[in-house]
Short mmCIF file of C-alpha atoms in Angstrom, two decimals:
data_model
loop_
_atom_site.label_atom_id
_atom_site.label_comp_id
_atom_site.label_asym_id
_atom_site.label_seq_id
_atom_site.Cartn_x
_atom_site.Cartn_y
_atom_site.Cartn_z
CA MET A 1 -0.15 -0.08 0.01
CA ARG A 2 1.58 3.53 -0.81
CA GLU A 3 0.70 6.65 0.57
CA GLY A 4 -0.76 9.39 -1.98
CA GLY A 5 2.39 10.61 -3.62
CA GLY A 6 4.17 7.24 -3.96
CA ARG A 7 5.70 7.08 -0.53
CA ARG A 8 5.98 3.94 1.27
CA LEU A 9 4.83 3.93 4.71
CA HIS A 10 7.94 1.84 6.52
CA LEU A 11 7.94 0.47 10.37
CA ARG A 12 11.46 -0.20 11.14
CA GLU A 13 12.73 -3.29 12.32
CA LYS A 14 14.62 -2.18 15.48
CA ARG A 15 11.50 0.16 16.43
CA CYS A 16 9.20 -2.87 15.67
CA ARG A 17 11.04 -5.01 18.02
CA GLY A 18 11.66 -2.35 20.85
CA ALA A 19 7.63 -1.51 20.59
CA SER A 20 6.99 -5.35 20.89
CA GLU A 21 9.68 -5.86 23.82
CA ALA A 22 8.08 -2.48 25.60
CA GLY A 23 4.47 -3.86 24.76
CA LEU A 24 5.02 -7.12 26.37
CA SER A 25 6.78 -5.31 29.60
CA VAL A 26 3.73 -3.17 30.04
CA MET A 27 1.42 -6.41 29.51
CA ALA A 28 3.31 -7.99 32.46
CA ARG A 29 2.85 -4.88 34.66
CA ARG A 30 -0.68 -4.88 33.82
CA VAL A 31 -1.54 -8.28 34.56
CA LEU A 32 0.14 -8.10 37.94
CA LYS A 33 -2.20 -5.36 38.76
CA LEU A 34 -5.36 -6.97 37.41
CA ALA A 35 -4.39 -10.20 39.38
CA SER A 36 -4.01 -8.00 42.48
CA LEU A 37 -7.66 -6.60 41.72
CA ALA A 38 -8.79 -9.96 41.34
CA ALA A 39 -7.46 -11.26 44.70
CA ALA A 40 -8.99 -8.19 46.27
CA THR A 41 -12.47 -8.61 45.06
CA THR A 42 -12.63 -12.64 45.42
CA GLY A 43 -14.46 -12.27 48.80
CA VAL A 44 -17.46 -10.79 47.22
CA TYR A 45 -20.47 -13.37 47.37
CA LEU A 46 -23.84 -12.68 45.82
CA TYR A 47 -27.29 -13.98 46.81
CA GLY A 48 -31.01 -13.96 45.42
CA ASN A 49 -31.03 -16.10 42.30
CA LYS A 50 -33.16 -19.31 42.39
CA PHE A 51 -30.81 -21.17 40.21
CA LEU A 52 -26.99 -20.70 41.41
CA ASP A 53 -24.39 -20.58 38.59
CA PRO A 54 -20.78 -19.45 39.00
CA ASN A 55 -21.45 -17.34 35.66
CA ASP A 56 -23.86 -15.26 37.32
CA PHE A 57 -21.37 -13.71 39.38
CA GLY A 58 -19.48 -10.74 37.46
CA VAL A 59 -16.35 -11.60 39.68
CA VAL A 60 -15.94 -15.02 38.14
CA ARG A 61 -16.05 -13.64 34.69
CA VAL A 62 -13.76 -11.11 35.33
CA GLY A 63 -11.43 -13.25 37.20
CA ARG A 64 -11.52 -15.97 34.51
CA ALA A 65 -10.66 -13.07 31.76
CA ILE A 66 -7.67 -11.82 34.30
CA ALA A 67 -6.49 -15.39 34.17
CA THR A 68 -6.52 -15.86 30.60
CA THR A 69 -4.80 -12.54 30.43
CA ALA A 70 -1.95 -13.95 32.41
CA VAL A 71 -1.68 -17.27 30.65
CA ILE A 72 -1.67 -15.32 27.26
CA THR A 73 1.03 -12.74 28.49
CA TYR A 74 3.30 -15.43 30.02
CA ASP A 75 3.38 -17.48 26.80
CA TYR A 76 4.12 -14.35 24.86
CA LEU A 77 6.96 -13.49 27.15
CA THR A 78 8.33 -16.93 27.52
CA SER A 79 8.18 -18.20 24.14
CA LEU A 80 9.30 -15.43 22.22
CA ARG A 81 12.14 -14.25 24.45
CA SER A 82 15.30 -15.93 23.57
CA VAL A 83 14.40 -16.04 19.78
CA PRO A 84 15.86 -13.77 16.99
CA TYR A 85 13.28 -11.38 16.04
CA GLY A 86 12.54 -11.75 12.23
CA SER A 87 14.07 -15.33 11.88
CA GLU A 88 11.88 -18.21 10.43
CA GLU A 89 12.12 -19.86 13.86
CA TYR A 90 10.48 -16.46 15.34
CA ASP A 91 7.78 -16.34 12.99
CA PHE A 92 6.94 -19.94 13.37
CA LEU A 93 6.93 -19.70 17.00
CA LYS A 94 4.84 -16.49 16.88
CA SER A 95 2.48 -18.36 14.80
CA GLN A 96 2.00 -20.98 17.23
CA VAL A 97 1.49 -18.77 20.27
CA HIS A 98 -1.19 -16.63 18.24
CA LEU A 99 -2.78 -20.14 17.56
CA ARG A 100 -2.75 -20.96 21.50
CA SER A 101 -3.68 -17.41 22.42
CA ALA A 102 -6.70 -17.35 20.11
CA GLU A 103 -8.00 -20.74 21.48
CA ARG A 104 -7.52 -19.33 24.99
CA LEU A 105 -9.82 -16.34 24.05
CA ARG A 106 -12.36 -18.44 22.05
CA GLU A 107 -12.48 -20.75 25.56
CA LEU A 108 -13.02 -17.79 27.56
CA CYS A 109 -15.86 -16.32 25.20
CA CYS A 110 -17.50 -19.72 25.50
CA ALA A 111 -17.25 -20.09 29.18
CA ASN A 112 -18.48 -16.27 29.99
CA ARG A 113 -20.94 -16.30 27.03
CA GLY A 114 -23.14 -13.80 26.94
CA THR A 115 -21.64 -10.48 25.48
CA PHE A 116 -18.23 -12.27 25.29
CA ILE A 117 -19.71 -14.34 22.44
CA LYS A 118 -20.74 -11.07 20.83
CA VAL A 119 -17.46 -9.20 21.28
CA GLY A 120 -15.68 -12.64 20.07
CA GLN A 121 -17.59 -12.81 17.22
CA HIS A 122 -16.75 -9.01 16.35
CA LEU A 123 -13.18 -9.70 16.80
CA GLY A 124 -13.43 -12.79 14.42
CA ALA A 125 -14.55 -10.56 11.44
CA LEU A 126 -11.54 -8.33 11.97
CA ASP A 127 -9.40 -9.78 9.27
CA TYR A 128 -7.84 -6.92 8.07
CA LEU A 129 -6.43 -6.24 11.95
CA LEU A 130 -5.70 -9.27 13.68
CA PRO A 131 -3.32 -12.30 12.70
CA GLU A 132 -5.17 -15.25 10.75
CA GLU A 133 -4.90 -17.23 13.95
CA TYR A 134 -7.19 -15.19 15.60
CA THR A 135 -9.72 -14.58 13.07
CA ARG A 136 -10.05 -18.08 11.81
CA THR A 137 -10.07 -19.38 15.56
CA LEU A 138 -12.93 -16.84 16.85
CA LYS A 139 -14.77 -17.27 13.77
CA VAL A 140 -16.22 -20.61 15.11
CA LEU A 141 -18.28 -18.52 17.48
CA HIS A 142 -20.50 -17.07 14.35
CA SER A 143 -21.94 -20.35 13.85
CA GLN A 144 -21.09 -22.78 17.02
CA ALA A 145 -21.61 -20.45 19.72
CA PRO A 146 -22.55 -22.13 23.10
CA GLN A 147 -26.08 -22.61 23.76
CA SER A 148 -28.02 -21.64 26.77
CA THR A 149 -30.42 -23.38 28.93
CA ARG A 150 -33.64 -22.10 29.58
CA GLN A 151 -32.77 -21.27 33.16
CA GLU A 152 -30.10 -19.11 32.06
CA ILE A 153 -32.51 -17.39 29.05
CA GLU A 154 -34.74 -16.70 32.11
CA GLN A 155 -32.37 -14.94 34.20
CA VAL A 156 -31.19 -12.75 31.52
CA ILE A 157 -27.93 -11.35 32.87
CA ARG A 158 -26.23 -7.93 32.40
CA GLU A 159 -22.58 -7.98 31.29
CA ASP A 160 -21.37 -4.54 30.59
CA LEU A 161 -18.66 -4.94 32.57
CA GLY A 162 -17.54 -8.24 30.59
CA LYS A 163 -17.37 -6.86 27.10
CA GLU A 164 -14.52 -4.31 28.29
CA VAL A 165 -12.64 -6.90 30.23
CA LEU A 166 -12.36 -9.11 27.18
CA LEU A 167 -11.28 -6.23 25.18
CA LEU A 168 -8.47 -5.41 27.83
CA VAL A 169 -7.48 -9.17 27.18
CA VAL A 170 -6.74 -8.50 23.47
CA LYS A 171 -5.34 -4.90 24.21
CA GLN A 172 -2.63 -6.78 26.04
CA ILE A 173 -1.90 -8.81 23.23
CA PHE A 174 -1.82 -5.83 20.47
CA PRO A 175 -0.61 -2.90 22.44
CA ASP A 176 0.00 -0.99 19.53
CA PHE A 177 -3.84 -1.23 18.91
CA GLU A 178 -6.20 1.06 20.61
CA PHE A 179 -9.71 -0.83 21.03
CA MET A 180 -11.68 2.29 22.68
CA TRP A 181 -13.73 2.82 19.08
CA LEU A 182 -15.13 -0.88 19.98
CA VAL A 183 -15.65 -0.35 23.53
CA GLU A 184 -17.96 2.87 22.66
CA GLU A 185 -19.67 1.16 19.82
CA ALA A 186 -20.36 -1.92 21.85
CA LYS A 187 -21.67 0.44 24.83
CA LYS A 188 -23.95 2.10 22.20
CA ASN A 189 -25.29 -1.08 20.23
CA LEU A 190 -25.57 -3.84 22.77
CA PRO A 191 -28.67 -2.37 24.57
CA LEU A 192 -30.31 -2.50 21.20
CA GLU A 193 -29.13 -6.10 20.52
CA LEU A 194 -30.70 -6.93 23.58
CA ASP A 195 -33.95 -5.29 23.18
CA PHE A 196 -35.83 -7.82 21.42
CA LEU A 197 -38.95 -5.55 20.50
CA ASN A 198 -36.48 -3.54 18.77
CA GLU A 199 -35.22 -6.69 17.09
CA GLY A 200 -38.91 -7.28 15.71
CA ARG A 201 -39.25 -4.07 14.44
CA ASN A 202 -36.33 -4.10 12.41
CA ALA A 203 -37.05 -7.60 11.10
CA GLU A 204 -40.35 -5.99 9.74
CA LYS A 205 -39.18 -2.83 8.44
CA VAL A 206 -36.40 -4.90 6.47
CA ALA A 207 -38.63 -7.37 5.01
CA HIS A 208 -41.21 -4.31 4.21
CA MET A 209 -38.17 -2.40 2.45
CA LEU A 210 -36.94 -5.01 0.26
CA LYS A 211 -40.40 -6.63 -0.46
CA ASN A 212 -39.40 -6.53 -4.02
CA PHE A 213 -36.60 -9.07 -3.63
CA ASP A 214 -38.84 -12.32 -3.89
CA PHE A 215 -35.61 -14.32 -2.91
CA LEU A 216 -35.22 -12.75 0.30
CA LYS A 217 -37.31 -14.39 3.40
CA VAL A 218 -37.44 -12.70 6.82
CA PRO A 219 -38.94 -14.92 9.66
CA ARG A 220 -42.61 -13.46 10.94
CA ILE A 221 -42.62 -11.99 14.17
CA TYR A 222 -45.54 -13.10 16.52
CA TRP A 223 -45.95 -9.78 18.51
CA GLU A 224 -48.63 -11.05 20.86
CA LEU A 225 -46.36 -13.67 22.12
CA SER A 226 -42.96 -11.37 22.37
CA THR A 227 -41.96 -8.81 24.87
CA ARG A 228 -38.34 -6.93 25.18
CA ARG A 229 -36.93 -9.81 26.70
CA VAL A 230 -38.57 -12.61 24.56
CA LEU A 231 -39.07 -12.65 21.07
CA LEU A 232 -41.04 -15.16 19.25
CA MET A 233 -40.76 -15.87 15.49
CA GLU A 234 -41.21 -17.98 12.68
CA PHE A 235 -38.96 -20.84 12.29
CA MET A 236 -36.85 -21.15 9.13
CA GLU A 237 -33.89 -23.65 8.20
CA GLY A 238 -31.46 -23.85 5.68
CA GLY A 239 -27.88 -24.13 5.25
CA GLN A 240 -25.37 -21.76 6.05
CA VAL A 241 -24.70 -19.27 3.15
CA ASN A 242 -20.73 -20.05 3.22
CA ASP A 243 -21.48 -23.94 2.82
CA ARG A 244 -20.73 -24.77 -0.88
CA ALA A 245 -20.91 -28.41 -0.33
CA TYR A 246 -24.48 -27.88 1.25
CA MET A 247 -25.34 -25.98 -1.93
CA LYS A 248 -24.04 -28.36 -4.16
CA ARG A 249 -25.94 -31.43 -2.38
CA ASN A 250 -29.26 -29.44 -2.85
CA GLY A 251 -28.51 -28.03 -6.28
CA ILE A 252 -28.38 -24.42 -5.30
CA ASN A 253 -26.34 -21.87 -7.74
CA VAL A 254 -23.38 -20.58 -5.78
CA ASN A 255 -23.02 -17.54 -8.22
CA GLU A 256 -27.02 -16.93 -8.08
CA VAL A 257 -26.49 -16.75 -4.10
CA SER A 258 -23.55 -14.61 -4.13
CA ARG A 259 -25.00 -12.19 -6.65
CA ASN A 260 -28.44 -12.06 -4.70
CA LEU A 261 -26.47 -11.23 -1.56
CA GLY A 262 -24.64 -8.44 -3.28
CA LYS A 263 -28.12 -7.05 -4.48
CA LEU A 264 -29.33 -7.05 -0.86
CA TYR A 265 -26.67 -5.26 0.79
CA SER A 266 -26.20 -3.01 -1.89
CA GLU A 267 -29.93 -1.79 -1.76
CA MET A 268 -29.44 -1.52 2.17
CA ILE A 269 -26.06 0.73 2.15
CA PHE A 270 -26.46 2.83 -0.73
CA VAL A 271 -30.23 3.24 -1.51
CA ASN A 272 -32.17 2.71 1.76
CA GLY A 273 -29.10 3.60 4.38
CA PHE A 274 -30.69 0.71 7.02
CA VAL A 275 -28.05 -1.82 7.05
CA HIS A 276 -28.23 -5.16 8.57
CA CYS A 277 -24.60 -5.24 10.20
CA ASP A 278 -24.27 -8.86 11.54
CA PRO A 279 -24.24 -11.11 8.14
CA HIS A 280 -21.76 -13.73 9.48
CA PRO A 281 -22.51 -17.06 8.08
CA GLY A 282 -25.06 -18.19 11.12
CA ASN A 283 -27.44 -15.44 10.30
CA VAL A 284 -27.63 -15.88 6.76
CA LEU A 285 -29.03 -19.18 5.64
CA VAL A 286 -30.17 -20.72 2.02
CA LYS A 287 -32.53 -23.15 1.12
CA LYS A 288 -34.03 -24.20 -2.41
CA CYS A 289 -37.45 -23.47 -3.00
CA PRO A 290 -39.54 -26.58 -3.89
CA ALA A 291 -41.96 -24.94 -6.06
CA SER A 292 -39.61 -22.19 -8.27
CA GLY A 293 -36.20 -24.36 -7.82
CA LYS A 294 -34.76 -21.01 -7.08
CA ALA A 295 -32.71 -20.22 -3.65
CA HIS A 296 -34.12 -18.38 -1.09
CA ILE A 297 -32.10 -16.19 1.67
CA ILE A 298 -32.98 -16.20 5.04
CA LEU A 299 -31.81 -13.23 7.06
CA LEU A 300 -31.43 -14.00 10.69
CA ASP A 301 -30.76 -11.73 13.80
CA HIS A 302 -32.07 -8.10 13.42
CA GLY A 303 -30.90 -6.74 16.46
CA LEU A 304 -27.83 -4.81 14.92
CA TYR A 305 -28.77 -2.27 12.09
CA GLN A 306 -26.61 0.97 11.02
CA VAL A 307 -28.75 4.10 10.02
CA LEU A 308 -26.92 5.85 7.58
CA SER A 309 -27.34 9.97 7.17
CA GLU A 310 -28.17 11.01 4.04
CA SER A 311 -24.82 13.14 3.44
CA PHE A 312 -22.70 10.38 4.68
CA ARG A 313 -24.61 7.77 2.21
CA MET A 314 -24.26 10.17 -0.62
CA ASP A 315 -20.27 10.41 0.11
CA TYR A 316 -19.99 6.65 0.56
CA CYS A 317 -21.95 6.47 -3.08
CA HIS A 318 -19.54 8.82 -4.66
CA LEU A 319 -16.67 7.00 -3.12
CA TRP A 320 -17.69 3.42 -4.46
CA GLN A 321 -18.40 4.82 -7.70
CA ALA A 322 -14.66 6.51 -7.97
CA LEU A 323 -13.30 3.05 -6.70
CA ILE A 324 -15.02 1.19 -9.60
CA LYS A 325 -13.91 3.69 -12.06
CA ALA A 326 -10.47 3.59 -10.99
CA ASP A 327 -10.84 7.79 -10.54
CA MET A 328 -7.98 8.59 -8.04
CA LYS A 329 -8.90 12.11 -7.62
CA ARG A 330 -12.69 11.45 -6.69
CA VAL A 331 -11.43 8.52 -4.46
CA GLN A 332 -9.14 11.02 -2.61
CA LYS A 333 -11.61 13.69 -2.20
CA TYR A 334 -14.59 11.59 -0.90
CA SER A 335 -12.15 9.59 1.19
CA ARG A 336 -10.77 12.50 2.98
CA ARG A 337 -14.78 13.84 3.18
CA LEU A 338 -15.18 10.68 4.98
CA GLY A 339 -12.40 11.32 7.57
CA ALA A 340 -9.64 9.53 5.97
CA GLY A 341 -7.37 12.42 5.61
CA ASP A 342 -4.10 11.66 4.05
CA LEU A 343 -4.21 8.08 4.65
CA TYR A 344 -6.64 7.70 1.76
CA PRO A 345 -4.73 5.03 -0.15
CA LEU A 346 -5.10 3.01 3.10
CA PHE A 347 -8.56 3.61 3.50
CA ALA A 348 -9.45 2.46 -0.26
CA CYS A 349 -7.55 -0.65 0.49
CA MET A 350 -9.66 -1.22 3.53
CA LEU A 351 -12.65 -0.77 1.84
CA THR A 352 -12.16 -2.86 -1.15
CA ALA A 353 -9.60 -5.55 0.77
CA ARG A 354 -7.35 -5.01 -2.48
CA SER A 355 -4.04 -3.86 -2.98
CA TRP A 356 -3.31 -0.16 -4.00
CA GLU A 357 -2.02 -1.26 -7.27
CA SER A 358 -5.26 -3.33 -8.00
CA VAL A 359 -7.28 -0.02 -6.86
CA ASN A 360 -5.22 2.10 -9.15
CA ARG A 361 -5.79 -0.27 -11.86
CA GLY A 362 -9.43 -0.79 -11.06
CA ILE A 363 -10.59 -3.31 -8.67
CA ASP A 364 -13.37 -4.99 -11.26
CA ARG A 365 -10.30 -5.51 -13.78
CA SER A 366 -9.16 -8.85 -12.06
CA PRO A 367 -10.22 -11.11 -9.34
CA VAL A 368 -8.06 -11.02 -6.08
CA SER A 369 -4.90 -13.39 -6.39
CA ALA A 370 -3.46 -15.66 -3.37
CA SER A 371 -0.46 -13.51 -3.49
CA GLU A 372 -2.58 -10.11 -3.48
CA ASP A 373 -4.40 -11.90 -0.36
CA ILE A 374 -1.10 -12.54 1.36
CA GLU A 375 0.05 -9.01 0.94
CA ILE A 376 -2.73 -7.64 2.14
CA ARG A 377 -2.59 -9.67 5.27
CA SER A 378 0.83 -9.09 6.02
CA ASN A 379 0.66 -5.26 5.27
CA ALA A 380 -2.30 -5.05 7.86
CA ALA A 381 0.15 -6.35 10.50
CA ALA A 382 2.76 -3.22 9.50
CA TYR A 383 0.26 -0.66 9.03
CA LEU A 384 -1.49 -1.57 12.62
CA PRO A 385 -1.07 2.53 13.93
CA GLN A 386 -2.33 3.85 10.64
CA ILE A 387 -5.30 1.42 10.72
CA THR A 388 -5.85 2.42 14.39
CA GLN A 389 -5.65 6.41 13.28
CA LEU A 390 -7.95 5.72 10.74
CA LEU A 391 -10.62 3.84 13.06
CA ASN A 392 -10.52 6.65 15.55
CA ASN A 393 -11.27 9.64 12.72
CA VAL A 394 -13.54 8.13 10.33
CA PRO A 395 -17.75 8.63 11.11
CA ARG A 396 -18.94 6.05 13.53
CA GLN A 397 -21.26 4.82 10.98
CA MET A 398 -18.18 3.59 9.03
CA LEU A 399 -17.30 1.02 11.75
CA LEU A 400 -20.25 -1.33 11.31
CA LEU A 401 -19.99 -0.70 7.80
CA LEU A 402 -16.36 -1.93 7.51
CA LYS A 403 -17.42 -4.82 9.85
CA THR A 404 -20.33 -5.74 7.14
CA ASN A 405 -17.78 -5.55 4.38
CA ASP A 406 -15.33 -7.74 6.06
CA LEU A 407 -18.12 -10.73 6.82
CA LEU A 408 -19.43 -10.35 2.99
CA ARG A 409 -15.92 -10.71 1.79
CA GLY A 410 -15.45 -14.00 3.84
CA ILE A 411 -18.67 -15.27 2.39
CA GLU A 412 -17.61 -14.28 -1.06
CA SER A 413 -14.07 -16.09 -0.45
CA ALA A 414 -15.60 -19.22 0.68
CA LEU A 415 -18.23 -19.59 -2.25
CA GLN A 416 -15.07 -18.67 -4.42
CA THR A 417 -17.10 -15.75 -5.99
CA ARG A 418 -15.03 -12.66 -4.70
CA ALA A 419 -14.64 -9.82 -6.78
CA SER A 420 -16.77 -11.03 -9.57
CA ALA A 421 -18.01 -8.36 -12.31
CA SER A 422 -21.63 -8.76 -11.27
CA SER A 423 -21.15 -7.41 -7.76
CA PHE A 424 -19.55 -4.40 -8.80
CA LEU A 425 -22.35 -3.99 -11.61
CA ASN A 426 -24.95 -4.05 -8.67
CA MET A 427 -23.24 -1.80 -6.87
CA SER A 428 -22.96 0.92 -9.68
CA ARG A 429 -26.62 0.42 -10.21
CA CYS A 430 -27.67 1.27 -6.50
CA CYS A 431 -25.35 4.10 -6.42
CA ILE A 432 -26.56 5.79 -9.38
CA ARG A 433 -30.13 5.24 -8.49
CA ALA A 434 -29.32 6.72 -4.95
CA VAL A 435 -27.76 9.62 -6.27
CA SER A 436 -30.48 10.44 -8.85
CA THR A 437 -33.14 10.22 -6.28
CA TYR A 438 -31.17 12.55 -3.87
CA GLN A 439 -30.37 15.15 -6.84
CA ARG A 440 -34.03 14.87 -7.86
CA SER A 441 -35.31 15.64 -4.13
CA LYS A 442 -33.09 18.75 -4.12
CA SER A 443 -34.18 20.13 -7.55
CA HIS A 444 -37.20 22.33 -7.68
CA SER A 445 -37.02 22.56 -11.48
CA LEU A 446 -39.17 20.04 -13.58
CA TYR A 447 -36.68 20.34 -16.48
CA ARG A 448 -33.84 19.36 -14.16
CA ARG A 449 -35.40 16.52 -12.76
CA ALA A 450 -36.30 15.25 -16.27
CA GLN A 451 -32.80 15.60 -17.27
CA ILE A 452 -31.52 13.85 -13.97
CA SER A 453 -34.13 10.83 -14.69
CA LEU A 454 -32.81 10.85 -18.23
CA THR A 455 -29.21 10.50 -17.11
CA GLU A 456 -30.16 8.11 -14.83
CA ALA A 457 -31.60 5.72 -17.84
CA LEU A 458 -28.86 6.18 -19.81
CA SER A 459 -26.07 4.95 -17.14
CA LEU A 460 -28.29 2.31 -16.30
CA TRP A 461 -28.73 1.12 -19.95
CA GLN A 462 -24.90 1.16 -20.30
CA ILE A 463 -24.60 -1.12 -17.39
CA ASN A 464 -27.38 -3.37 -18.75
CA LEU A 465 -25.38 -3.49 -22.16
CA TYR A 466 -21.74 -4.03 -20.36
CA GLU A 467 -23.40 -7.01 -18.29
CA LEU A 468 -24.86 -8.61 -21.99
CA PHE A 469 -21.51 -8.26 -23.20
CA LEU A 470 -19.60 -10.20 -20.33
CA TRP A 471 -22.67 -12.79 -20.55
CA LEU A 472 -22.15 -13.42 -23.89
CA LYS A 473 -18.09 -13.53 -23.57
CA GLY A 474 -18.42 -16.12 -21.07
CA SER A 475 -20.97 -18.14 -22.87
CA ARG A 476 -20.67 -20.71 -25.60
CA LEU A 477 -22.79 -18.79 -27.98
CA GLY A 478 -20.19 -15.97 -27.32
CA ASN A 479 -17.40 -17.74 -27.93
CA TRP A 480 -18.89 -19.28 -31.33
CA VAL A 481 -19.49 -15.45 -32.39
CA ILE A 482 -15.94 -14.48 -31.13
CA ALA A 483 -14.51 -17.53 -33.16
CA LEU A 484 -16.58 -16.78 -36.29
CA LEU A 485 -15.62 -13.04 -36.24
CA SER A 486 -11.90 -14.00 -35.98
CA ARG A 487 -11.77 -16.26 -38.89
CA MET A 488 -13.72 -13.78 -40.79
CA HIS A 489 -11.20 -11.10 -39.87
CA HIS A 490 -8.33 -13.62 -40.95
CA CYS A 491 -9.95 -14.17 -44.37
CA THR A 492 -10.21 -10.75 -45.50
CA HIS A 493 -6.40 -10.33 -44.56
#
């Protein structure tokens, strides 16, 4: 990834190692303080619940988190202390420590449950920030989270303290990365996610908003049997959206599912500004309709939505149009408007999950290669301070969109449909429609509104024509026509 004028951002090896050692030292001191705090609070004993469970006590969850922090910190300190930094042995051992630590974090989330699971799921989606060992291990929480008993469901325990302790654990492991933005977002969003009446309203709103998509299914809400802490909805089943084997067994077209999922989210983000922000594979199911033979997409868990302001949505539309067209001047302009400042090249790479070279060339020109994926992941670790700065500077609305983008890219990667031209064409359509609708709403001239509508129609027609060309190019008929034209060309010469 390059900075605007072509200069590279470097983190020198000596500085990296010094920061790493200093970070580990700070970790050790903090763990000792936390351990002292835990010892001072272990005498607290709570009464009043009919069913006594150690997880009902905040001190138990906090103590477990502190113990996990101590073990992880000790592992990093002892395993990497005597190994030359940057050597193959160091990289191998670091990967092993990452994996052990990630498994401990996952076990912590499963043991403490509740809000810990939510934060663990969030961390599992931060592919561009955390090492692969962490994201791969924590992604299990997307679909295999521990199930609560009926007694535990009836108790509904508040865990506001818990999420901050888990983030503190992660902070000890990655001292260069500030997670306060995640704490702030969790504090704001968790009460909404735990209000089931809010979730029911969101489900009905998105079902009505996207009623033109006959492939979308949202569970019906039974309001007469629902309260703020109990939500009864229609039961729907299907395979996870990233399960290629399930789709193959059931005759479901993978490309159709990927294309429709892209349509769904492009409509939510660019046109409506009301976005389902938790599309991990456990919340998006697919099932073949026996009557039509088409695949239905079932959208679950409607607790977390992001409402985009009109000005933010328009800037975001313009930015994606610029990214698709490889218009670097407009990429810079709208990235800056969204808070990226001089780090707009890094911002563009984070949004698209493509290298800066691919962004300059055009993200729809070629699919993501394995080498580019490796380059992106390795650069993410090197640019951690800059990524931190970006996440602190961009509007809060952008944070959940970044999470949503990452989850959708993960699904595309699993389905092997990532960076297909159709996804960018659907995004272009939605951006054109959104911008045109906004411009018409601001215009008082009948002639100007007609002009905007005509421009919109021509732009959409161009996209349809290009899509037809791509379809012909990839079809047998298209190959036959190209071969025939080629022979005719050779004959004339």
